[in-house]
Amino acid sequence: MSGSSKITAWADSKTGEFKRGQSAFRHFISKKSGAEFPPEKGRYHLYVSYACPWAHRTLIARKLKGLEEIIPYTSVHWHMQDKGWRFATTDEKLPGEYVGPDPIHPDYTHLRDIYFAVDPEYEGRFTVPTLYDIKQKKIVSNESSEIIRMFYNEFDDILSEEYKKVDLFPQHLQEEIESTNDWTYNDINNGVYKTGFASTQEAYESAIAPLFASLARAESHLASQSHPYYFGNTVTEADIRLFTTIIRFDPVYVQHFKCNIRDIRSGFPALHRWVRHLYWNVPAFHDTTQFEHIKRHYTRSHTQINPPSITPVGPLPDILPENEEVEAVKAAVGGKK
């Protein structure tokens, strides 16, 4: 990576629009005979940040599929600086499991050290999630959408029946999920970044309009459903991919990324009900969500947005219990009785 390019300089210098880079490593773990990366217990290590919504996807899928004893992981420190993600030191006490030094490379201080060990001439970004092959000393993938797909079925032959039968991408829903993924990614998952990292008024306004139009689209879909998940009575990929943005929306994106036309808790009742159901009732969503990492990363790493690195206290709580509403919602509901 060029030394003259600041790691958080993600907006186009001419248009002010945020442009997400392509993932550089796109290999795939496969149970097919002769695969370069076969499924094996303990062979792969997953590097994540609890702050990052893309990495969060992989932690949720990993837990839903019962891969905890098969694919260990390490979370980096929430603070991203000029050298990118760094590993926490042994004396730093941060919330969440496995936040500490790299257990595979104890001398490495930053995630970038892994990338340069794999490719000394590497010039891309050092992103999470990163799925690393310990045996071959190679990066398998740093593309979250493909890592979670590997987790769905490729390890099934070494899983118990309980987890083997968990189907996060059921065949009868694949077309609907893929269609939903398209606009959810472009307008919501990536939309908050296009809004937040815009460096001109025009770029900001051109991003925030489709963001809230698509939030309204997701709201309408969920409001029409009688079941608790996005499609049907079980968790699917659609839930995983949308959750990691919606859970961060009120604590971070409303204020930090200026996504403030409406918040989730007072402006999107169906989305609010859905995200709380996942968080409070499904351990894979609850146990992998760390609000301290989330709030501090965005507000203290993105100094181009927040130069003094002040982390807002609210909203409080980070997520409401299922049986509580904000005062404005209580008043509105009471007035309709």
mmCIF file of C-alpha atoms in Angstrom, residues 263 265-266 272 316 320 324-331:
data_model
loop_
_atom_site.group_PDB
_atom_site.id
_atom_site.type_symbol
_atom_site.label_atom_id
_atom_site.label_comp_id
_atom_site.label_asym_id
_atom_site.label_seq_id
_atom_site.Cartn_x
_atom_site.Cartn_y
_atom_site.Cartn_z
ATOM 1 C CA ASP A 263 -33.550 5.912 13.640
ATOM 2 C CA ARG A 265 -36.093 2.357 17.396
ATOM 3 C CA SER A 266 -38.585 5.128 16.691
ATOM 4 C CA HIS A 272 -36.894 -2.800 15.407
ATOM 5 C CA LEU A 316 -29.130 4.438 25.891
ATOM 6 C CA LEU A 320 -33.853 -1.900 23.945
ATOM 7 C CA GLU A 324 -39.791 -1.740 25.908
ATOM 8 C CA GLU A 325 -40.179 1.168 23.503
ATOM 9 C CA VAL A 326 -38.860 4.731 23.411
ATOM 10 C CA GLU A 327 -41.172 7.359 24.866
ATOM 11 C CA ALA A 328 -42.249 8.712 21.478
ATOM 12 C CA VAL A 329 -43.368 5.257 20.368
ATOM 13 C CA LYS A 330 -45.195 4.668 23.656
ATOM 14 C CA ALA A 331 -47.060 7.939 23.215
#
